[in-house]
C-alpha positions as CSV (number, residue, x, y, z in Angstrom):
1,M,-21.9,77.8,82.0
2,E,-21.0,79.0,79.1
3,I,-22.4,76.0,77.5
4,L,-26.1,76.3,79.6
5,R,-26.2,79.9,78.9
6,G,-25.7,78.2,75.1
7,E,-23.0,80.5,73.9
8,K,-21.6,77.8,73.1
9,D,-21.5,73.9,72.2
10,I,-20.1,70.7,73.2
11,A,-17.9,70.9,69.8
12,M,-16.4,74.6,70.4
13,Y,-15.5,74.1,74.2
14,S,-13.6,70.7,73.3
15,M,-11.8,72.9,70.7
16,E,-10.6,75.3,73.3
17,L,-9.8,72.9,75.3
18,K,-7.8,70.9,72.7
19,E,-5.6,73.9,72.6
20,K,-5.6,74.2,75.7
21,M,-4.3,71.0,76.5
22,D,-1.9,71.8,74.3
23,E,-0.4,74.8,75.6
24,I,-0.1,72.7,78.9
25,G,1.9,70.2,77.2
26,K,3.7,72.5,75.8
27,E,5.1,74.4,78.7
28,M,5.6,70.6,80.7
29,I,7.9,69.1,77.7
30,K,9.9,73.0,77.6
31,E,10.2,72.9,81.8
32,A,11.4,69.6,81.4
33,C,14.3,70.4,79.3
34,G,15.3,73.9,81.0
35,L,15.3,71.4,84.2
36,V,17.4,68.9,82.5
37,D,20.3,72.0,81.7
38,E,20.1,74.1,84.6
39,I,21.7,70.3,86.4
40,V,24.1,69.6,84.0
41,R,25.1,73.1,84.3
42,N,25.2,73.2,88.0
43,E,26.7,70.0,88.4
44,K,30.5,69.4,89.6
45,K,31.6,66.9,87.6
46,R,30.2,68.4,84.6
47,K,32.1,71.4,85.5
48,A,36.0,69.7,85.7
49,R,35.4,68.6,81.9
50,Y,33.4,70.8,80.1
51,E,33.8,74.6,80.0
52,V,30.0,76.9,79.5
53,V,30.4,78.8,76.3
54,R,27.4,80.5,75.3
55,K,23.3,79.8,75.8
56,D,20.9,79.4,72.4
57,K,17.4,78.5,71.8
58,R,16.5,75.7,69.6
59,S,13.0,74.8,68.8
60,I,11.4,71.1,68.1
61,K,8.2,70.1,66.3
62,T,6.5,68.1,69.5
63,I,2.4,66.2,69.4
64,F,1.6,69.1,71.2
65,G,3.1,71.5,69.1
66,D,6.5,74.0,68.8
67,V,8.6,73.8,71.8
68,E,11.5,76.6,71.8
69,Y,13.8,76.0,75.1
70,I,17.6,76.8,75.4
71,R,20.1,74.4,76.2
72,T,23.8,74.7,77.6
73,Y,26.7,74.5,74.9
74,Y,30.0,73.4,76.2
75,K,33.5,73.0,75.4
76,N,35.0,69.7,75.9
77,K,38.3,70.7,77.9
78,E,40.4,67.3,77.2
79,E,39.4,66.7,73.3
80,G,38.1,69.6,72.0
81,G,35.1,69.0,71.2
82,Y,31.7,71.0,71.4
83,V,28.4,69.7,72.9
84,Y,25.4,70.4,74.3
85,L,25.3,67.9,76.9
86,A,21.2,68.5,77.7
87,D,20.5,67.3,74.1
88,E,22.4,64.0,75.1
89,I,20.4,63.3,77.9
90,L,17.4,64.5,76.4
91,G,17.7,62.1,72.8
92,I,17.4,65.0,71.1
93,E,19.9,64.8,68.0
94,K,22.3,67.4,66.4
95,Y,20.0,69.2,63.6
96,Q,16.9,67.3,64.9
97,R,14.1,69.9,64.4
98,I,10.7,67.3,64.4
99,D,10.0,64.9,68.1
100,K,10.3,61.2,67.4
101,A,6.9,61.2,68.9
102,V,5.8,62.7,66.1
103,K,7.6,61.2,63.4
104,A,6.3,57.6,65.4
105,A,2.6,58.9,65.0
106,I,3.4,59.9,61.9
107,V,4.7,56.3,60.6
108,E,1.8,54.5,62.4
109,K,-0.8,56.8,60.3
110,V,1.1,56.9,56.5
111,V,0.6,53.5,56.2
112,E,-3.5,54.2,56.3
113,I,-3.3,57.4,54.7
114,S,-1.1,60.0,52.2
115,Y,1.8,61.7,54.2
116,E,0.0,65.6,53.8
117,K,-3.5,63.7,56.2
118,A,-0.9,61.8,58.7
119,A,0.6,65.3,59.0
120,K,-2.6,66.8,59.3
121,E,-4.0,64.0,62.0
122,V,-1.1,64.0,64.2
123,L,-0.2,67.9,64.1
124,G,-3.3,69.5,64.1
125,E,-3.2,72.8,62.0
126,E,0.5,73.0,62.4
127,K,2.6,73.0,59.2
128,M,4.7,70.1,58.3
129,T,5.2,69.4,54.5
130,R,5.2,66.4,52.4
131,Q,8.9,66.7,51.7
132,S,9.7,66.5,55.9
133,V,7.2,63.2,55.9
134,M,8.5,61.7,53.3
135,N,12.3,62.0,54.5
136,I,10.5,60.3,58.1
137,L,10.4,57.4,55.8
138,R,13.4,57.7,53.7
139,R,15.6,57.4,56.9
140,I,13.9,54.0,57.6
141,E,15.9,51.1,55.9
142,A,14.3,48.0,55.3
143,A,16.7,46.2,57.4
144,Q,16.0,47.7,60.6
145,L,11.8,46.5,59.9
146,D,13.2,43.3,59.3
147,R,15.1,43.1,62.0
148,I,11.9,44.4,64.1
149,E,10.2,40.9,62.0
150,H,13.3,39.1,63.4
151,N,12.9,40.0,66.8
152,K,9.3,38.6,67.0
153,K,11.2,34.8,66.9
154,G,8.7,32.3,68.6
155,V,10.0,31.4,72.0
156,A,11.4,28.1,72.4
157,G,9.5,25.4,73.7
158,S,6.1,26.8,72.1
159,K,6.1,26.2,68.2
160,K,3.1,24.9,66.4
161,V,2.0,21.6,65.9
162,V,0.2,21.6,62.4
163,K,-0.9,18.8,60.2
164,E,-1.0,21.2,56.8
165,L,0.1,24.6,56.2
166,Y,-0.4,26.9,53.4
167,I,1.4,29.7,52.1
168,E,-0.2,31.9,49.7
169,A,1.0,34.5,47.1
170,D,0.4,37.0,44.6
171,E,2.1,40.3,43.6
172,D,1.0,43.9,43.2
173,H,2.0,46.3,40.3
174,I,3.4,49.7,41.6
175,S,4.0,52.8,39.6
176,L,8.0,54.5,40.6
177,Q,8.0,57.9,40.1
178,N,10.1,57.3,37.0
179,G,7.8,55.9,34.8
180,E,9.1,52.1,35.9
181,G,7.1,49.6,37.0
182,K,7.8,47.7,40.1
183,I,6.1,43.7,41.6
184,A,5.9,44.1,45.3
185,K,6.0,40.2,46.4
186,L,3.5,39.7,48.4
187,A,3.4,36.2,50.4
188,Y,1.6,34.8,54.0
189,I,1.5,31.4,55.7
190,N,-1.5,30.5,57.0
191,E,-3.2,27.5,58.8
192,G,-6.6,27.6,56.9
193,Y,-9.8,28.5,58.1
194,K,-11.0,28.1,61.5
195,E,-13.9,25.7,62.2
196,E,-16.4,25.0,64.9
197,K,-17.2,21.5,65.7
198,G,-15.7,20.7,61.8
199,I,-18.3,23.0,60.0
200,V,-16.4,26.6,58.6
201,K,-17.9,29.5,59.9
202,R,-16.8,32.3,58.3
203,K,-13.5,33.0,55.7
204,E,-11.2,33.3,58.4
205,L,-8.0,32.4,57.9
206,K,-5.7,30.9,61.0
207,G,-2.4,32.0,61.8
208,V,-1.9,34.1,59.4
209,H,1.8,35.6,58.6
210,Y,2.4,38.3,56.0
211,F,5.6,38.9,54.0
212,S,6.1,41.8,51.1
213,S,9.1,43.3,49.6
214,I,9.5,44.9,46.5
215,K,13.3,44.8,46.1
216,E,14.0,41.4,47.4
217,R,15.4,38.5,45.2
218,P,13.3,35.8,44.8
219,E,15.1,33.9,46.5
220,D,16.9,35.8,50.1
221,F,12.0,36.8,49.7
222,W,12.1,32.9,50.3
223,S,14.6,32.1,52.4
224,K,13.2,34.7,55.1
225,V,9.7,32.7,54.6
226,S,11.5,29.5,55.6
227,E,13.7,30.7,58.2
228,Y,9.5,31.6,59.6
229,I,8.5,28.5,58.8
230,E,10.9,27.3,61.3
231,E,11.7,29.0,63.9
232,H,7.3,28.8,64.7
233,Y,6.5,25.3,63.7
234,E,7.1,22.0,64.6
235,T,8.2,21.4,60.9
236,E,9.0,17.1,61.1
237,K,4.8,17.1,62.5
238,I,4.2,18.9,59.5
239,E,2.5,16.5,57.0
240,K,1.5,19.0,53.6
241,I,2.8,22.3,52.7
242,Y,0.9,23.8,49.6
243,L,2.2,26.8,48.3
244,L,-0.9,28.3,46.1
245,G,-0.4,31.1,43.4
246,D,-0.6,32.1,39.5
247,G,2.2,30.0,39.0
248,A,4.6,33.0,38.2
249,A,8.5,32.1,38.5
250,W,8.9,34.2,41.5
251,I,6.2,32.1,43.7
252,K,7.9,28.6,42.2
253,E,11.2,29.8,43.4
254,G,9.1,28.8,46.2
255,L,9.5,25.4,46.2
256,E,13.4,25.5,46.5
257,W,13.5,26.9,49.7
258,I,9.5,25.6,51.7
259,V,11.4,21.8,52.0
260,G,8.7,19.6,51.3
261,A,6.5,22.3,49.7
262,E,4.3,21.3,47.1
263,F,2.5,23.8,44.6
264,V,-1.0,23.9,43.8
265,L,-2.6,26.8,41.1
266,D,-5.2,28.7,43.2
267,R,-8.2,28.2,42.0
268,F,-9.5,32.5,41.8
269,H,-7.1,32.1,38.6
270,L,-7.9,29.0,36.9
271,M,-11.8,30.0,37.4
272,R,-11.1,32.7,35.4
273,E,-9.0,31.5,33.0
274,V,-12.1,28.5,33.1
275,I,-14.3,31.8,32.6
276,K,-12.5,32.7,29.8
277,I,-13.0,29.6,27.0
278,S,-16.5,28.9,28.5
279,G,-17.3,32.4,27.3
280,G,-20.4,32.4,29.2
281,D,-21.7,28.8,28.2
282,K,-22.3,27.2,31.6
283,N,-22.2,23.6,30.5
284,I,-19.1,24.1,29.1
285,F,-17.7,25.7,32.5
286,A,-19.3,22.9,34.1
287,G,-17.5,20.3,31.7
288,I,-14.4,21.5,32.3
289,V,-14.6,22.1,36.2
290,E,-14.9,18.2,36.3
291,A,-12.4,17.5,33.9
292,L,-10.6,19.6,36.0
293,R,-11.3,17.6,39.0
294,D,-10.5,14.4,37.5
295,K,-7.6,15.3,35.7
296,D,-9.4,13.8,32.4
297,R,-7.0,16.3,29.7
298,E,-8.8,14.5,27.1
299,K,-12.3,15.9,28.0
300,F,-10.8,19.5,28.7
301,E,-9.2,19.7,25.1
302,G,-12.7,18.5,23.5
303,L,-14.5,21.2,25.3
304,V,-11.8,23.9,24.9
305,A,-12.6,22.6,21.4
306,K,-16.6,23.1,21.5
307,A,-15.9,26.7,23.0
308,M,-13.8,27.9,19.6
309,E,-16.0,26.0,17.5
310,K,-18.7,28.2,19.6
311,A,-16.3,31.2,18.9
312,G,-16.6,30.7,14.8
313,E,-14.7,33.7,13.2
314,D,-14.1,35.9,16.0
315,K,-10.5,36.3,16.5
316,R,-10.2,37.9,19.6
317,A,-12.2,35.6,21.2
318,L,-10.4,33.1,19.5
319,K,-7.4,34.2,21.1
320,R,-8.4,34.5,24.8
321,I,-9.6,31.3,24.6
322,N,-6.2,30.0,23.0
323,E,-4.0,31.7,26.1
324,S,-6.5,30.3,29.1
325,R,-5.8,27.0,27.5
326,R,-1.8,27.9,27.4
327,Y,-2.3,28.5,31.1
328,I,-4.0,26.1,32.4
329,A,-2.5,23.4,30.2
330,N,1.3,24.4,31.2
331,H,0.0,23.9,35.5
332,W,-1.9,21.2,34.3
333,D,0.3,19.1,36.8
334,N,-0.3,21.8,39.5
335,I,-4.1,21.9,39.4
336,V,-6.0,20.5,42.3
337,L,-9.2,21.1,43.5
338,E,-9.9,17.7,45.4
339,L,-8.3,16.2,48.3
340,D,-9.0,13.0,49.9
341,N,-12.2,13.7,49.0
342,R,-12.5,17.0,50.2
343,I,-12.4,20.5,48.7
344,I,-8.7,22.0,48.7
345,K,-8.6,25.5,50.9
346,G,-8.9,27.9,47.8
347,C,-6.3,30.5,47.3
348,S,-6.9,34.0,48.7
349,A,-4.0,36.0,48.1
350,E,-5.7,38.2,45.1
351,G,-7.6,39.8,47.7
352,H,-5.1,40.0,50.3
353,V,-2.8,41.7,48.0
354,S,-5.5,44.0,47.6
355,H,-6.6,44.7,51.4
356,V,-3.1,44.4,52.4
357,L,-0.9,46.6,49.9
358,A,-3.3,47.6,46.4
359,D,-5.5,49.3,49.2
360,R,-2.4,51.4,49.7
361,M,0.0,51.6,46.6
362,S,-1.5,51.2,44.2
363,S,-5.4,51.7,44.0
364,R,-4.6,55.7,43.4
365,P,-2.9,57.1,40.9
366,R,1.0,57.7,42.6
367,G,4.7,57.4,42.1
368,W,6.8,56.0,44.2
369,S,10.2,55.9,44.8
370,E,11.6,52.4,44.6
371,Q,13.1,52.8,48.5
372,G,9.8,54.4,49.8
373,A,7.7,51.9,48.0
374,E,10.3,49.2,50.3
375,V,10.0,50.6,53.1
376,M,5.8,51.4,53.1
377,V,5.5,47.2,52.4
378,K,7.4,45.8,54.5
379,L,5.1,48.7,57.3
380,L,2.1,47.5,55.7
381,S,3.5,43.7,56.5
382,L,4.7,44.6,60.0
383,K,1.3,46.9,60.6
384,Y,-1.2,43.5,59.1
385,N,0.9,41.1,61.9
386,G,0.4,43.1,64.9
387,V,2.9,45.0,65.4
388,N,2.1,48.4,67.2
389,L,4.5,51.0,64.4
390,K,4.4,53.7,66.9
391,E,5.8,51.4,69.4
392,A,8.7,49.9,67.1
393,Y,9.7,53.0,65.2
394,L,10.5,54.6,69.3
395,K,12.0,51.3,70.6
396,E,13.5,49.6,67.3
397,I,14.3,52.1,64.5
398,C,15.7,55.5,66.2
399,G,16.1,54.1,69.5
400,K,18.0,56.5,71.6
401,E,22.1,54.5,72.1
402,E,23.4,54.0,75.2
403,K,25.4,56.6,76.5
404,E,29.0,56.2,76.4
405,E,30.1,59.6,78.8
406,K,30.0,58.4,82.3
407,I,29.6,61.8,83.7
408,L,26.4,62.0,81.7
409,K,25.4,58.5,83.3
410,E,26.3,59.8,86.7
411,I,24.1,63.1,86.3
412,V,20.9,61.4,85.2
413,R,22.0,58.7,88.4
414,K,22.3,61.1,91.5
415,N,20.0,63.8,89.9
416,V,16.5,61.5,89.9
417,K,15.2,62.6,93.1
418,K,15.8,65.6,92.4
419,I,14.1,66.0,89.3
420,R,11.0,64.7,90.8
421,K,10.9,67.5,93.9
422,Q,10.9,70.0,91.2
423,I,8.8,68.3,88.7
424,E,6.1,67.6,91.8
425,E,6.9,71.5,92.9
426,T,5.3,72.9,89.3
427,R,2.9,70.6,89.3
428,N,1.7,71.8,93.0
429,N,1.9,75.5,91.3
430,V,-0.8,74.3,88.5
431,P,-4.6,76.2,90.2
432,I,-6.6,73.2,89.3
433,L,-3.7,70.4,90.8
434,A,-3.4,72.7,94.1
435,R,-6.9,72.8,94.6
436,G,-7.2,68.6,95.9
437,K,-10.6,68.1,93.6
438,V,-10.6,64.8,92.3
439,D,-12.3,65.3,88.7
440,L,-11.7,64.3,85.5
441,T,-9.3,67.3,84.4
442,F,-7.7,66.7,87.8
443,R,-6.9,63.4,86.7
444,V,-5.2,64.0,83.8
445,L,-3.2,67.4,84.6
446,K,-1.6,64.5,87.2
447,G,-1.0,61.5,84.4
448,L,0.7,64.0,82.8
449,S,3.0,66.0,85.1
450,T,3.5,62.7,87.3
451,G,7.7,61.8,87.4
452,D,6.5,58.8,85.2
453,F,5.7,61.2,82.3
454,L,9.3,62.9,82.9
455,N,10.9,58.8,82.6
456,A,8.8,58.6,79.6
457,V,9.7,61.7,78.0
458,V,13.2,62.8,78.9
459,F,14.9,59.5,79.8
């Protein structure tokens, strides 16, 4: 009505509605926490083993905002320890101040934007410091992220069959908080370009899968790549495996781990050196490319000499030419421009490093801790491998451990029906739900207030 009267617009209405929905969310979480605490407190088996000490308030930051609830503190009559049984059931850890759903949403955001922006996107005007976001990431272990990747093994009998497999590798340079620089290794497996009727329509790779790390030794890094190939491909049917890169020692280490792999100097770095030698002379450039294609070392050296003659007394130009000549000469046996009368697929690692790592890790001045950088590059790999980071965080990084206390399992099992009944009564007391008119608001609120919602959030 206020919109129709011109007193507000849809933007103002949306903001007010968001605030109201957040209030409903906070109230429902508070109700759920109170309900669980009440059920535990009234349970006979609890009374036999645990005695009530006191009731305490607790505040926790949720995706709806800060929620304050009351839970009961108990003493174990047999062992003498103290515990908040409701928190055990709710999956709220000791000293936890931020709900895991908030942490999961932030983890999903920080791979794209800064810590501050991620917190603001998730929580709106609710305050959360950069340090708090940093602490969320620091509590993630690189090994946990590796397990997520490992759990995505190929299903038995569904391994891919390909004739050629490409492994492309490059690196990004990361600045640490202590002023040191670190190399972030990136490698990705692919099956070549997508084709339609034999014609490449777009420069889009098939079957891309990323690996990245800062702290791992080259042998550990390539061991994971090798393991992935074994688990996802019929290796005995692969005719050729090409390892493409700029010739760095850590990249060539891959040849020791990828059985049958052949190193090929990637065309991006190769052509960059050819351009440096030619110095803008199109004839020298074309001649060097032809010499490389024909593996004509003598012709290549002649064109280099011609370029140096043209440079004259320019010491900087002569130095540049010599360095590029040495680079190409050192990798001469690894230069492949043509294979079986076709152009070999060029390495696109430089672009992938920029897209996958550099945009977040090094494109703007920032200082990382080594641990934080390691976690971030692995999160980026998981993201580009199609992993739902929010879901992975909740289920595999901070998934609730199995309750050891049999009494807690029994309380939950025995009271599910009672909980559903009380939730139904609470829902029917919400005016917009009680009126029974099925509109958008009704459907949204009913969806939020179902027993399934309770199961998802509480149990």
